[in-house]
PDB file of C-alpha atoms in Angstrom:
ATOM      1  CA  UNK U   1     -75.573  68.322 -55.195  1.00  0.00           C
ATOM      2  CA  UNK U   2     -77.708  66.014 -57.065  1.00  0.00           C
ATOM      3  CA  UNK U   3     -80.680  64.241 -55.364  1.00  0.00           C
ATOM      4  CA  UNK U   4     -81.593  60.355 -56.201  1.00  0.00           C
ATOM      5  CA  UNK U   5     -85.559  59.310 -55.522  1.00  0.00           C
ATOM      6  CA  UNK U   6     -85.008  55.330 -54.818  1.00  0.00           C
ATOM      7  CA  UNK U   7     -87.948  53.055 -54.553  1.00  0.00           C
ATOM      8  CA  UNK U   8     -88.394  49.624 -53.639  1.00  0.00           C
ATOM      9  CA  UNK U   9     -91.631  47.930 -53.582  1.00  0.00           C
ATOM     10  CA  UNK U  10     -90.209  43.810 -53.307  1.00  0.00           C
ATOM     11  CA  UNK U  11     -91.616  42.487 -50.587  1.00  0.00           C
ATOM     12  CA  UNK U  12     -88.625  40.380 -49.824  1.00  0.00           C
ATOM     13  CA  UNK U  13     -85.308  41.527 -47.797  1.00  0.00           C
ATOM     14  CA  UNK U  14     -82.285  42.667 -50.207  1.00  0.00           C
ATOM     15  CA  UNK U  15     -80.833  38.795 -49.965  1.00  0.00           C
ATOM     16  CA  UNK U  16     -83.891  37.142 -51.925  1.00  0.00           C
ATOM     17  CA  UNK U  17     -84.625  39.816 -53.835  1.00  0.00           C
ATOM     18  CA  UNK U  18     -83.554  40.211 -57.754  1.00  0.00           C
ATOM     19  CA  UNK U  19     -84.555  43.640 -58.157  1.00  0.00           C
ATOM     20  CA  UNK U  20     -83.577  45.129 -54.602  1.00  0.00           C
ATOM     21  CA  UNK U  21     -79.901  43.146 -55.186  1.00  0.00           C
ATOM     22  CA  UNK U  22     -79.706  45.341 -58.810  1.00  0.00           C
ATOM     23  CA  UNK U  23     -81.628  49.003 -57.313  1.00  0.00           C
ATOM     24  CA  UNK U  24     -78.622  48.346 -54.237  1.00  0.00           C
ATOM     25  CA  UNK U  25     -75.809  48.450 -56.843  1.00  0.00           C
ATOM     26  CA  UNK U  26     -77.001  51.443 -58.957  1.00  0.00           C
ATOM     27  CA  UNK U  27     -77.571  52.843 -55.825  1.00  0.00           C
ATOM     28  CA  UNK U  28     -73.866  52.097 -54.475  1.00  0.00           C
ATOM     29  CA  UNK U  29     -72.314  52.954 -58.111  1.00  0.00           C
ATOM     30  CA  UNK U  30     -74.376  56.300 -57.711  1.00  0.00           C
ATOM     31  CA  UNK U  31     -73.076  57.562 -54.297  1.00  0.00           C
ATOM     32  CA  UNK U  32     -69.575  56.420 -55.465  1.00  0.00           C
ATOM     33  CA  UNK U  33     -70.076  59.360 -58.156  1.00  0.00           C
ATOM     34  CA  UNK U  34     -71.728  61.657 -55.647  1.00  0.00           C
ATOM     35  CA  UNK U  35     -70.451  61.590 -52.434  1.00  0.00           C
ATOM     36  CA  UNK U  36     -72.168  65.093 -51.651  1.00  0.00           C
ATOM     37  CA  UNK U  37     -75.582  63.800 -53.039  1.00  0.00           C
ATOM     38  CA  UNK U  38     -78.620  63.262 -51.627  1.00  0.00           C
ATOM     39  CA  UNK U  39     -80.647  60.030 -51.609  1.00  0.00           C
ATOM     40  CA  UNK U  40     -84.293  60.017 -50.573  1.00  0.00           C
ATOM     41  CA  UNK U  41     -85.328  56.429 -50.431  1.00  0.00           C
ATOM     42  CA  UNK U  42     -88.854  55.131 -49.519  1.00  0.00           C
ATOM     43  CA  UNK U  43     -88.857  51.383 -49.118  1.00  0.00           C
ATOM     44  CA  UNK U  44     -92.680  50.666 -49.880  1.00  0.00           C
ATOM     45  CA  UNK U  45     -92.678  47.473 -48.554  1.00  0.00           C
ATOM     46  CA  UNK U  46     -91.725  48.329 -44.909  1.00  0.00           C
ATOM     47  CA  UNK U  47     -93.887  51.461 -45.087  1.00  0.00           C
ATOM     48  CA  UNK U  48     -96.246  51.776 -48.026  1.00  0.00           C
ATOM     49  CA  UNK U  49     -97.922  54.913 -48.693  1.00  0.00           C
ATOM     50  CA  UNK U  50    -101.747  55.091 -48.187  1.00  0.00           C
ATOM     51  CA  UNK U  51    -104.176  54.233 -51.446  1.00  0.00           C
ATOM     52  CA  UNK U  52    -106.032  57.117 -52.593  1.00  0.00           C
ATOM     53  CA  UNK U  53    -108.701  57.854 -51.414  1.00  0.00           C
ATOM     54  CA  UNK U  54    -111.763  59.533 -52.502  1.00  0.00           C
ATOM     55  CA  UNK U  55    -110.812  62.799 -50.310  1.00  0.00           C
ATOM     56  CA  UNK U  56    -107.030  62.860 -51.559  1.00  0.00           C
ATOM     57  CA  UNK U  57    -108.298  62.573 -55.299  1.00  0.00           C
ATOM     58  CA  UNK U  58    -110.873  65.380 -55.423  1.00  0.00           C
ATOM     59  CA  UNK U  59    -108.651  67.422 -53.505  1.00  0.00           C
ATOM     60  CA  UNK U  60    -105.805  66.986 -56.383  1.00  0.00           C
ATOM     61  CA  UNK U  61    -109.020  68.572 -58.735  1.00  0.00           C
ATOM     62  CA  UNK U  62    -109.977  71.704 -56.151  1.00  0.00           C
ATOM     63  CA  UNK U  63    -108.654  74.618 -54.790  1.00  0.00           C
ATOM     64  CA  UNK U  64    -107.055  74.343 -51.641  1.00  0.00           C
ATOM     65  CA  UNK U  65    -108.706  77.145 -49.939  1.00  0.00           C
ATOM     66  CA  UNK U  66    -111.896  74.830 -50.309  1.00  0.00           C
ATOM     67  CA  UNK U  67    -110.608  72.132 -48.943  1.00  0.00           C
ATOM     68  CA  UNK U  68    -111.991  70.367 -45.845  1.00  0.00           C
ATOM     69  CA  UNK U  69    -109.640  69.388 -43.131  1.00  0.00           C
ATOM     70  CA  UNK U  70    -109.886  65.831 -43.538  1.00  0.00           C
ATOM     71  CA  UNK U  71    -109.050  67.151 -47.485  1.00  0.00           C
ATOM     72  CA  UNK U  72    -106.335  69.388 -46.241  1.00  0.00           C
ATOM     73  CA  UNK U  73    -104.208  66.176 -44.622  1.00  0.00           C
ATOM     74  CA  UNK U  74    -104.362  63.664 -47.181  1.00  0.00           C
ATOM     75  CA  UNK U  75    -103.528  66.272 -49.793  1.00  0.00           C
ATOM     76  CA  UNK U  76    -100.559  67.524 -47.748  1.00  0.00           C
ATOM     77  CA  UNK U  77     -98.856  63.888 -48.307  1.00  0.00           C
ATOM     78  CA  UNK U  78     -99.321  63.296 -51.927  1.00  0.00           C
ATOM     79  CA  UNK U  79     -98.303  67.030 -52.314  1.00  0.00           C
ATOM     80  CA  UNK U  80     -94.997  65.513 -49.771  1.00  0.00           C
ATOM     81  CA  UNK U  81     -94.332  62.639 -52.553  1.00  0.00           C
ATOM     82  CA  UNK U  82     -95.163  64.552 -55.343  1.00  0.00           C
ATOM     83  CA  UNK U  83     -92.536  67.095 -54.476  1.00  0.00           C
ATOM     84  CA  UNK U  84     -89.674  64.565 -53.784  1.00  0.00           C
ATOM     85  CA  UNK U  85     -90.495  63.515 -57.063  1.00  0.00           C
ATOM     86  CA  UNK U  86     -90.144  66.679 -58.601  1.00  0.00           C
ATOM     87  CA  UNK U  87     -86.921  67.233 -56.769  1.00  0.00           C
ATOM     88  CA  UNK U  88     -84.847  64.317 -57.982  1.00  0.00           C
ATOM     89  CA  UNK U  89     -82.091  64.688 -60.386  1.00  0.00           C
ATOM     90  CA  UNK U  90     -82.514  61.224 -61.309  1.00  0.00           C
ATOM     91  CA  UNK U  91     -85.377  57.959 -59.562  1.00  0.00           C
ATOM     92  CA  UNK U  92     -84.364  54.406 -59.414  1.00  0.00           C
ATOM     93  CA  UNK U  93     -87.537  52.405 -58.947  1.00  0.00           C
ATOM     94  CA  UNK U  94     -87.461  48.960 -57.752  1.00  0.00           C
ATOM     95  CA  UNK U  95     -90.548  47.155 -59.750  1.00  0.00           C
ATOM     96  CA  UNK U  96     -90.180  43.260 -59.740  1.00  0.00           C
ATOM     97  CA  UNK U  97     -93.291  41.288 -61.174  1.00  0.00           C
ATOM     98  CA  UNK U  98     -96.330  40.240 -59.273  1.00  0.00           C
ATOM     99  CA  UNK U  99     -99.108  37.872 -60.499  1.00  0.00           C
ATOM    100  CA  UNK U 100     -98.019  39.782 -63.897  1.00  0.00           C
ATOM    101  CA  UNK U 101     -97.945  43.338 -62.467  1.00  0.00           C
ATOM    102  CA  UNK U 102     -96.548  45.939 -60.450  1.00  0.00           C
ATOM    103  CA  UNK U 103     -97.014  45.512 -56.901  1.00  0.00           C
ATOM    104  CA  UNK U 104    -100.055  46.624 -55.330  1.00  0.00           C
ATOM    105  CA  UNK U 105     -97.539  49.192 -53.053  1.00  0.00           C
ATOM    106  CA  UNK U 106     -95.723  50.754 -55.921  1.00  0.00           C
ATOM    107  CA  UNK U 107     -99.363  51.600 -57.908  1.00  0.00           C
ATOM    108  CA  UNK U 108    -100.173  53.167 -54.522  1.00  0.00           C
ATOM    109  CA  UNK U 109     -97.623  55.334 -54.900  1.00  0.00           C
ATOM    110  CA  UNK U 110     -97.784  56.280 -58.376  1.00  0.00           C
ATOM    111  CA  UNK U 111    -101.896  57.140 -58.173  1.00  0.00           C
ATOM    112  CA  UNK U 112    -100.606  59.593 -55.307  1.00  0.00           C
ATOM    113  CA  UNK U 113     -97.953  60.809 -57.500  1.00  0.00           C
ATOM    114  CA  UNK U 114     -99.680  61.260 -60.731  1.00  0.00           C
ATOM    115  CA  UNK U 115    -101.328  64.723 -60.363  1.00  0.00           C
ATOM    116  CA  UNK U 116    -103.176  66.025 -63.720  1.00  0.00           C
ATOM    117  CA  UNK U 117    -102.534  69.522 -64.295  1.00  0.00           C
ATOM    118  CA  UNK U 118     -98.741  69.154 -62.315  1.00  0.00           C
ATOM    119  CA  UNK U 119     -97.005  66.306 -62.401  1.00  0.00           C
ATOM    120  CA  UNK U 120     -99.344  64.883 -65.798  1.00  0.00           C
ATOM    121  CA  UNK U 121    -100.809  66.519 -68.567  1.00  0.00           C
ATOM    122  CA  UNK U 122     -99.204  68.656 -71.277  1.00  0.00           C
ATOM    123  CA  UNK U 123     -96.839  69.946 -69.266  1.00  0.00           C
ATOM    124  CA  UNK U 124     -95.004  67.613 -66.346  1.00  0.00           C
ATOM    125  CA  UNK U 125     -93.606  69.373 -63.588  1.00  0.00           C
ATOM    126  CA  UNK U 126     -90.973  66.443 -63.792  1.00  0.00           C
ATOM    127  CA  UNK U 127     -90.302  66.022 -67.739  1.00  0.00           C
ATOM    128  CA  UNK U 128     -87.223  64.821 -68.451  1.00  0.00           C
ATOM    129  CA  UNK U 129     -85.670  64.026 -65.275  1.00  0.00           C
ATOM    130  CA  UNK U 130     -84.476  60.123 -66.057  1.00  0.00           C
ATOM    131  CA  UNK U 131     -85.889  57.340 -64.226  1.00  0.00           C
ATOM    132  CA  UNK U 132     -84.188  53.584 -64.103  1.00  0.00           C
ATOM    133  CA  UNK U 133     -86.642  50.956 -63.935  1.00  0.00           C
ATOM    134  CA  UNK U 134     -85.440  47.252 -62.762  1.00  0.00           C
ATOM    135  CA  UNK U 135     -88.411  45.186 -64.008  1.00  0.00           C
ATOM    136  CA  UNK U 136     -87.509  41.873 -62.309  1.00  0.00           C
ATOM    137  CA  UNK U 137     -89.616  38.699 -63.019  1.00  0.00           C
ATOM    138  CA  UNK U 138     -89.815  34.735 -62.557  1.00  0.00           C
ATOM    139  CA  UNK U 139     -89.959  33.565 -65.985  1.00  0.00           C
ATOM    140  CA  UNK U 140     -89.636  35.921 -69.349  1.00  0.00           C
ATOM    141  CA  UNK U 141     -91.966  37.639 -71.024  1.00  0.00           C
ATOM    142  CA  UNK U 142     -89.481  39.036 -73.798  1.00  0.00           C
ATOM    143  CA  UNK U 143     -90.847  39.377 -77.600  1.00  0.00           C
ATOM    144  CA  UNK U 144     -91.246  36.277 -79.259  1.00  0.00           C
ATOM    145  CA  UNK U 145     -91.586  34.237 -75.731  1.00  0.00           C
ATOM    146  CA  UNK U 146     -95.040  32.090 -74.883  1.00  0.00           C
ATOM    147  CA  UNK U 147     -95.839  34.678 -71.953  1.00  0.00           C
ATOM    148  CA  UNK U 148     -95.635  37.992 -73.910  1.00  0.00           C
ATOM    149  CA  UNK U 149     -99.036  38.856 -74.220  1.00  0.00           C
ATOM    150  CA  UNK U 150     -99.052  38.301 -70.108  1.00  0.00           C
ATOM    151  CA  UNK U 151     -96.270  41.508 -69.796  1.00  0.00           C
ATOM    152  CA  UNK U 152     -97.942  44.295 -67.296  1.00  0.00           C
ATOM    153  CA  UNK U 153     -95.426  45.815 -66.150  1.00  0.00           C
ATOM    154  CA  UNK U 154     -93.299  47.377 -68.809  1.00  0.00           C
ATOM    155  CA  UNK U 155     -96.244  48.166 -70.884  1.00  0.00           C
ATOM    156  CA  UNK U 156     -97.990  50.047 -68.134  1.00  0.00           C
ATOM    157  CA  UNK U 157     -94.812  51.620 -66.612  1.00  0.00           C
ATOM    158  CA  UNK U 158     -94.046  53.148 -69.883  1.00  0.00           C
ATOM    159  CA  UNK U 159     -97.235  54.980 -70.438  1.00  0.00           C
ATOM    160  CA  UNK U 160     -97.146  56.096 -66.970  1.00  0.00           C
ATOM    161  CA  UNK U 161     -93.430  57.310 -66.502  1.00  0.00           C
ATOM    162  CA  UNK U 162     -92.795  57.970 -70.183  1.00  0.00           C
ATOM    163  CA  UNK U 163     -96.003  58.829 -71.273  1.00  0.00           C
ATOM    164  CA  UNK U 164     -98.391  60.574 -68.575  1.00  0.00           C
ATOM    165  CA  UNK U 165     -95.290  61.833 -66.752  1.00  0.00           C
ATOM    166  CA  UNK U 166     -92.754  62.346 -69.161  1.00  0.00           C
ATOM    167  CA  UNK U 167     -89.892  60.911 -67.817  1.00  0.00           C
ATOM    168  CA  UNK U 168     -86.868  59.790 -69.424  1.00  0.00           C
ATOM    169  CA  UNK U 169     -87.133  55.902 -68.888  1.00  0.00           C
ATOM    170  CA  UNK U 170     -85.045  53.343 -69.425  1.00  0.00           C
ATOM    171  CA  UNK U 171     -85.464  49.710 -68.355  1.00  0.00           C
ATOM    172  CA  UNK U 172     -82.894  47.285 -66.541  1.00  0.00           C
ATOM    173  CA  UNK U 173     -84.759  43.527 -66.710  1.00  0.00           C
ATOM    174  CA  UNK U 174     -83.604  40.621 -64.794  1.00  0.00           C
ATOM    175  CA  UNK U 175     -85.192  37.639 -66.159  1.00  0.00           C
ATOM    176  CA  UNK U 176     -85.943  33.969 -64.889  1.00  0.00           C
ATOM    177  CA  UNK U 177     -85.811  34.995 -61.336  1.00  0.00           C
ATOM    178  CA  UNK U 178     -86.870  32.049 -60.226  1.00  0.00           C
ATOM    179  CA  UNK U 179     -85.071  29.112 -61.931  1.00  0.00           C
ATOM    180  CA  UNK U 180     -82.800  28.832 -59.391  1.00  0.00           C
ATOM    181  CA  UNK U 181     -85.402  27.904 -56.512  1.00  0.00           C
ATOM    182  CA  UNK U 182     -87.911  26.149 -58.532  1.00  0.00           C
ATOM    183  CA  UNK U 183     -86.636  22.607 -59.923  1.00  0.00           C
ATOM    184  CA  UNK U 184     -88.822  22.694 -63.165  1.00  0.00           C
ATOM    185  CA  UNK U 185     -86.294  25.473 -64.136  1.00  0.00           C
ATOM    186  CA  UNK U 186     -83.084  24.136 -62.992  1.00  0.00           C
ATOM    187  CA  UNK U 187     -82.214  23.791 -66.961  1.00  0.00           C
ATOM    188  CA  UNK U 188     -82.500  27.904 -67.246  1.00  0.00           C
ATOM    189  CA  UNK U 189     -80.141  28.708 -64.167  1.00  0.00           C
ATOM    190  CA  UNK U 190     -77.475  29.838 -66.880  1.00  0.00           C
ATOM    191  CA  UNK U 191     -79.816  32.097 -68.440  1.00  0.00           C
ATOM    192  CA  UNK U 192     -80.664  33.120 -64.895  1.00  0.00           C
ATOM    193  CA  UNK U 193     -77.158  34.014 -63.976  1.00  0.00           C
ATOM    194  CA  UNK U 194     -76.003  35.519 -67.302  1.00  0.00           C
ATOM    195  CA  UNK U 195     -79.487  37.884 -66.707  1.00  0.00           C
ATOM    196  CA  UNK U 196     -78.628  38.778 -63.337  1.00  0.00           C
ATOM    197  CA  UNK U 197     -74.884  39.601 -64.407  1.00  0.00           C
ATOM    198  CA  UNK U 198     -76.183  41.931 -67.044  1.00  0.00           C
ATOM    199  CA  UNK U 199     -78.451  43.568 -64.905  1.00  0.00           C
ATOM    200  CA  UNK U 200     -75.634  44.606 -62.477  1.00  0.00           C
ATOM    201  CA  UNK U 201     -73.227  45.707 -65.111  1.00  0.00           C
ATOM    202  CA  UNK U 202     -76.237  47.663 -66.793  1.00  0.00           C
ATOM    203  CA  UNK U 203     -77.036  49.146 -63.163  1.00  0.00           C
ATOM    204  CA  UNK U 204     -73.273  50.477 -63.233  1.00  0.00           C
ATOM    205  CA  UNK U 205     -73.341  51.664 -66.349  1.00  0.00           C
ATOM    206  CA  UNK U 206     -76.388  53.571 -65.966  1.00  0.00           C
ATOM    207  CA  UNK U 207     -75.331  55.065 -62.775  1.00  0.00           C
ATOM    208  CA  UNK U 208     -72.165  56.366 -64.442  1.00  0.00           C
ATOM    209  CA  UNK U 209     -73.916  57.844 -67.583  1.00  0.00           C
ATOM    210  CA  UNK U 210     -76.150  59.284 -65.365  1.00  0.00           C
ATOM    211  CA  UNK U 211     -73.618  60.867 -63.198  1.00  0.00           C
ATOM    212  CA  UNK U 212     -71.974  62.420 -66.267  1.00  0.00           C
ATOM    213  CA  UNK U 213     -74.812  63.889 -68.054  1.00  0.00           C
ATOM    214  CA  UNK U 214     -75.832  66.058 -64.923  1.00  0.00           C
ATOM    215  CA  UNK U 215     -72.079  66.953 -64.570  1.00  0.00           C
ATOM    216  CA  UNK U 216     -72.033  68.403 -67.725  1.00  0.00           C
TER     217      UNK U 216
END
């Protein structure tokens, strides 16, 4: 049966959300096509996972026979995340745009996850297992628009996912998020829309392709 990782870091509820809307419809089109499967779903919002701390990152470096108590606990839940990563047949990450960025609750979780010598380095415990991004955002920061330079959160995502963790990654991006709530952009609400709609049929698609490749 396959296994799904599904994260969510919006801080908004599913309703006002662009990415959570698109990450609830892969999710849907996914269960359709595995109704034995297994979804483990962390909504980082509602309960973020602790920053790293000094203890948790030496720990990562150290053998775990030396390892103090306070060591012993911190390490026992990124070794808890980093497993559920490991286990997924496929992760669906919900990563909408903050102030440019990721938010602050998803790069918790990924400095937890991201374990040199296991889950980075030349050899990822995780390689290959394929990971759907929804990169929502306010405005666009596509090649060739005014705001390109100011895109953080492909750019970074890929040389963490791809790169450090070798993950098979592949991007759904609903744009101009906010053009229907702010008046300035009332002109873009087409663009909006048509960007939303592509999102979810992308979202379906994805979830299908991905539902035959580990079927065959």
């Amino acid at each position: 049966m396959a296994t799904l990782l599904h994260i969510d870091s919006s801080v908004f509820p599913t309703q006002a959300s662009a990415s959570r809307v698109v990450t609830e419809a892969f999710r849907k089109h996914w269960e359709e096509e595995h109704p034995q499967g297994t979804v483990i779903y962390r909504d980082l919002a509602a309960q973020p996972v602790a920053h790293i701390t000094a203890e948790a990152h030496l720990a990562g470096f150290t053998d775990p026979a030396t390892h103090t108590p306070e060591q012993a606990a911190v390490f026992a839940e990124r070794v808890k995340l980093i497993e559920e990563l490991e286990q997924a047949d496929a992760i669906l990450i919900g990563a909408p745009m903050y102030n440019y960025t990721i938010p602050s609750t998803l790069k918790a979780w990924l400095d937890n996850v991201i374990l040199m010598g296991r889950t980075g380095g030349p050899n990822p415990s995780a390689k290959g297992t394929p990971v759907t991004v929804v990169a929502s955002r306010g405005g666009s920061y596509a090649p060739g628009t005014p705001r390109e330079s100011y895109e953080f959160v492909q750019n970074y995502l890929k040389a963490v996912l791809a790169d450090a963790l070798g993950l098979d990654l592949e991007f759904i991006v609903p744009e101009l998020t906010m053009a229907s709530q702010n008046p300035a952009m009332a002109e873009l609400v087409p663009l909006y829309e048509a960007s939303r709609d592509q999102a979810l049929a992308a979202a379906a698609t994805r979830a299908k392709q991905l539902a035959e490749r580990l079927a065959a």
